[in-house]
Amino acid sequence: QINSYINKKIEIRKSDKITSPLTVGVLKPVLLLPKAEITHEQLHYILVHECTHLKRNDILYKWLIAIVKCVHWFNPFVYAIAERINIDCEISCDISVTNNMSMAEKKGYMETILALLSSGKIKQIAMTTGMTGNKRKLKQRFKNISNKKTVSKRMIIISVIVAIAIILGAFLVSGIINNRFVLPEK
């Protein structure tokens, strides 16, 4: 049944140690499901969500974030950025999953997340993808699912121009700091 969601070998296991589905592993991914009763509709939404994470290599990103946190353990900004990346990763996955869903399907998807949340205490496990989160994160995710907004071409172009300007500015500043470029004297 998993083959209809993704063309990748995934091992599925059930565990009484978790209350929310999650995926672990980069090379040999394992989808862990809670032993709690899951309906066919909930299983469908879980598989769509977790397989979307796998297709997009989100676990690899989470590993990279963990490595950066290890290297920059002393920098509080890294922890804040890592948290933001985790939230944005889930929001992006939700948007991708619900992109072509009807409002009824979106409601079923959100109800699945709430059902999993209410089944026990949720704790985010490092370097995994999980379907639930804390109340603040879920509120933000549900808002994004319900209020799908398309990004105009104009905003994409502006974003690309700003990103290029920031990158070029960083290279310029880096060169000035390292005395590679000499500022003209007045």
CSV table of C-alpha atoms in Angstrom, one decimal:
chain,number,residue,atom,x,y,z
A,1,GLN,CA,0.0,0.0,0.0
A,2,ILE,CA,2.9,2.4,0.6
A,3,ASN,CA,4.0,2.0,-3.0
A,4,SER,CA,1.0,4.0,-4.1
A,5,TYR,CA,2.5,7.0,-2.2
A,6,ILE,CA,6.2,6.8,-3.0
A,7,ASN,CA,8.6,4.8,-5.1
A,8,LYS,CA,11.0,4.1,-2.4
A,9,LYS,CA,11.4,1.2,0.0
A,10,ILE,CA,10.2,2.2,3.4
A,11,GLU,CA,9.8,0.0,6.4
A,12,ILE,CA,6.7,0.6,8.5
A,13,ARG,CA,6.7,-0.3,12.2
A,14,LYS,CA,4.3,0.3,15.0
A,15,SER,CA,5.4,1.3,18.5
A,16,ASP,CA,3.8,2.0,21.8
A,17,LYS,CA,6.6,4.4,22.7
A,18,ILE,CA,5.3,7.1,20.4
A,19,THR,CA,1.9,8.9,20.1
A,20,SER,CA,2.5,10.6,16.7
A,21,PRO,CA,3.7,9.1,13.4
A,22,LEU,CA,7.3,10.0,12.5
A,23,THR,CA,9.9,9.0,10.0
A,24,VAL,CA,13.6,8.3,10.8
A,25,GLY,CA,16.5,7.4,8.6
A,26,VAL,CA,18.0,8.9,5.5
A,27,LEU,CA,19.3,5.9,3.6
A,28,LYS,CA,16.8,3.3,4.9
A,29,PRO,CA,13.8,5.3,6.1
A,30,VAL,CA,11.5,3.8,8.7
A,31,LEU,CA,7.9,5.1,9.2
A,32,LEU,CA,6.9,4.7,12.9
A,33,LEU,CA,3.2,4.6,13.6
A,34,PRO,CA,1.7,4.7,17.1
A,35,LYS,CA,-0.1,1.5,18.2
A,36,ALA,CA,-3.2,3.7,18.8
A,37,GLU,CA,-6.3,3.0,16.6
A,38,ILE,CA,-5.9,4.8,13.2
A,39,THR,CA,-8.7,4.9,10.7
A,40,HIS,CA,-8.1,4.3,7.0
A,41,GLU,CA,-8.6,8.0,6.3
A,42,GLN,CA,-6.1,9.0,9.0
A,43,LEU,CA,-3.6,6.5,7.7
A,44,HIS,CA,-4.0,8.0,4.2
A,45,TYR,CA,-3.2,11.5,5.5
A,46,ILE,CA,-0.3,10.2,7.5
A,47,LEU,CA,1.2,8.4,4.5
A,48,VAL,CA,0.8,11.4,2.3
A,49,HIS,CA,2.4,13.7,4.8
A,50,GLU,CA,5.3,11.5,5.7
A,51,CYS,CA,6.0,10.5,2.1
A,52,THR,CA,6.0,14.1,1.1
A,53,HIS,CA,8.8,14.7,3.7
A,54,LEU,CA,10.7,11.7,2.2
A,55,LYS,CA,10.3,12.9,-1.4
A,56,ARG,CA,11.6,16.3,-0.4
A,57,ASN,CA,14.5,14.9,1.7
A,58,ASP,CA,13.4,16.8,4.8
A,59,ILE,CA,15.1,14.4,7.1
A,60,LEU,CA,18.4,15.2,5.4
A,61,TYR,CA,17.8,18.9,6.2
A,62,LYS,CA,17.1,18.1,9.8
A,63,TRP,CA,20.4,16.2,10.0
A,64,LEU,CA,22.2,19.2,8.5
A,65,ILE,CA,20.5,21.5,11.1
A,66,ALA,CA,21.6,19.2,13.9
A,67,ILE,CA,25.2,19.3,12.6
A,68,VAL,CA,25.1,23.1,12.5
A,69,LYS,CA,23.7,23.2,16.0
A,70,CYS,CA,26.6,20.9,17.2
A,71,VAL,CA,29.2,23.1,15.5
A,72,HIS,CA,27.7,26.4,16.7
A,73,TRP,CA,26.4,25.1,20.1
A,74,PHE,CA,27.4,28.4,21.7
A,75,ASN,CA,25.3,30.6,19.4
A,76,PRO,CA,21.7,31.2,20.6
A,77,PHE,CA,20.7,32.4,17.1
A,78,VAL,CA,21.4,29.0,15.7
A,79,TYR,CA,18.8,27.4,18.0
A,80,ALA,CA,16.2,30.0,17.0
A,81,ILE,CA,17.0,29.5,13.3
A,82,ALA,CA,16.8,25.7,13.7
A,83,GLU,CA,13.4,26.0,15.3
A,84,ARG,CA,12.2,28.3,12.5
A,85,ILE,CA,13.4,25.9,9.9
A,86,ASN,CA,11.6,23.0,11.6
A,87,ILE,CA,8.3,25.0,11.6
A,88,ASP,CA,8.7,26.2,8.0
A,89,CYS,CA,9.5,22.6,7.0
A,90,GLU,CA,6.2,21.4,8.4
A,91,ILE,CA,4.3,24.3,6.9
A,92,SER,CA,5.8,23.7,3.5
A,93,CYS,CA,5.0,20.0,3.7
A,94,ASP,CA,1.4,20.9,4.7
A,95,ILE,CA,1.0,23.3,1.8
A,96,SER,CA,2.4,20.7,-0.6
A,97,VAL,CA,0.1,18.0,0.8
A,98,THR,CA,-3.0,20.1,0.8
A,99,ASN,CA,-2.3,21.9,-2.5
A,100,ASN,CA,-4.9,20.1,-4.5
A,101,MET,CA,-7.3,19.1,-1.7
A,102,SER,CA,-10.9,20.2,-1.3
A,103,MET,CA,-11.9,22.0,1.8
A,104,ALA,CA,-13.4,18.8,3.1
A,105,GLU,CA,-10.1,16.9,2.6
A,106,LYS,CA,-8.2,19.7,4.2
A,107,LYS,CA,-10.5,19.5,7.2
A,108,GLY,CA,-9.9,15.7,7.4
A,109,TYR,CA,-6.2,16.3,7.2
A,110,MET,CA,-6.3,18.9,10.1
A,111,GLU,CA,-8.6,16.6,12.1
A,112,THR,CA,-6.1,13.8,11.7
A,113,ILE,CA,-3.3,16.0,13.1
A,114,LEU,CA,-5.6,17.0,16.0
A,115,ALA,CA,-6.5,13.4,16.7
A,116,LEU,CA,-2.9,12.4,16.8
A,117,LEU,CA,-2.1,15.4,19.1
A,118,SER,CA,-4.9,14.5,21.5
A,119,SER,CA,-3.7,10.9,21.8
A,120,GLY,CA,-0.8,11.8,24.1
A,121,LYS,CA,2.0,14.1,25.0
A,122,ILE,CA,4.0,15.2,21.9
A,123,LYS,CA,7.7,15.8,22.0
A,124,GLN,CA,9.7,16.6,18.9
A,125,ILE,CA,12.4,14.1,18.3
A,126,ALA,CA,15.5,15.4,16.7
A,127,MET,CA,16.4,14.4,13.1
A,128,THR,CA,12.9,13.0,12.4
A,129,THR,CA,9.8,14.3,10.6
A,130,GLY,CA,6.7,14.3,12.7
A,131,MET,CA,3.1,15.2,11.9
A,132,THR,CA,2.2,17.1,15.0
A,133,GLY,CA,3.7,19.9,17.1
A,134,ASN,CA,2.9,22.3,19.9
A,135,LYS,CA,-0.2,24.5,20.0
A,136,ARG,CA,1.4,27.6,18.6
A,137,LYS,CA,3.0,25.7,15.7
A,138,LEU,CA,-0.3,23.9,14.9
A,139,LYS,CA,-2.2,27.2,14.9
A,140,GLN,CA,0.2,28.6,12.4
A,141,ARG,CA,0.1,25.4,10.2
A,142,PHE,CA,-3.7,25.3,10.2
A,143,LYS,CA,-3.9,29.0,9.3
A,144,ASN,CA,-1.6,28.3,6.3
A,145,ILE,CA,-3.6,25.2,5.2
A,146,SER,CA,-7.0,27.1,5.5
A,147,ASN,CA,-5.8,30.3,3.8
A,148,LYS,CA,-3.9,29.2,0.8
A,149,LYS,CA,-2.4,32.1,-0.9
A,150,THR,CA,-0.6,32.0,-4.2
A,151,VAL,CA,2.6,33.9,-4.6
A,152,SER,CA,2.6,36.3,-7.6
A,153,LYS,CA,5.4,36.3,-10.2
A,154,ARG,CA,6.2,39.8,-9.1
A,155,MET,CA,6.9,38.7,-5.5
A,156,ILE,CA,9.0,35.9,-6.7
A,157,ILE,CA,11.1,38.2,-8.9
A,158,ILE,CA,11.4,40.7,-6.0
A,159,SER,CA,12.5,37.9,-3.6
A,160,VAL,CA,15.1,36.7,-6.1
A,161,ILE,CA,16.5,40.2,-6.6
A,162,VAL,CA,16.7,40.8,-2.8
A,163,ALA,CA,18.3,37.4,-2.2
A,164,ILE,CA,21.0,38.1,-4.9
A,165,ALA,CA,21.6,41.6,-3.4
A,166,ILE,CA,22.1,40.1,0.0
A,167,ILE,CA,24.5,37.5,-1.3
A,168,LEU,CA,26.5,40.0,-3.3
A,169,GLY,CA,26.5,42.4,-0.3
A,170,ALA,CA,27.8,39.6,1.9
A,171,PHE,CA,30.6,38.8,-0.6
A,172,LEU,CA,31.5,42.5,-0.8
A,173,VAL,CA,31.6,43.0,2.9
A,174,SER,CA,33.6,39.8,3.3
A,175,GLY,CA,36.1,41.0,0.8
A,176,ILE,CA,36.4,44.4,2.5
A,177,ILE,CA,36.9,42.8,5.9
A,178,ASN,CA,39.6,40.5,4.5
A,179,ASN,CA,41.3,43.5,2.7
A,180,ARG,CA,40.7,41.9,-0.7
A,181,PHE,CA,39.0,45.0,-1.9
A,182,VAL,CA,40.3,48.5,-1.1
A,183,LEU,CA,37.8,51.2,-0.7
A,184,PRO,CA,38.7,54.4,-2.7
A,185,GLU,CA,40.0,57.2,-0.5
A,186,LYS,CA,38.3,60.5,-0.7
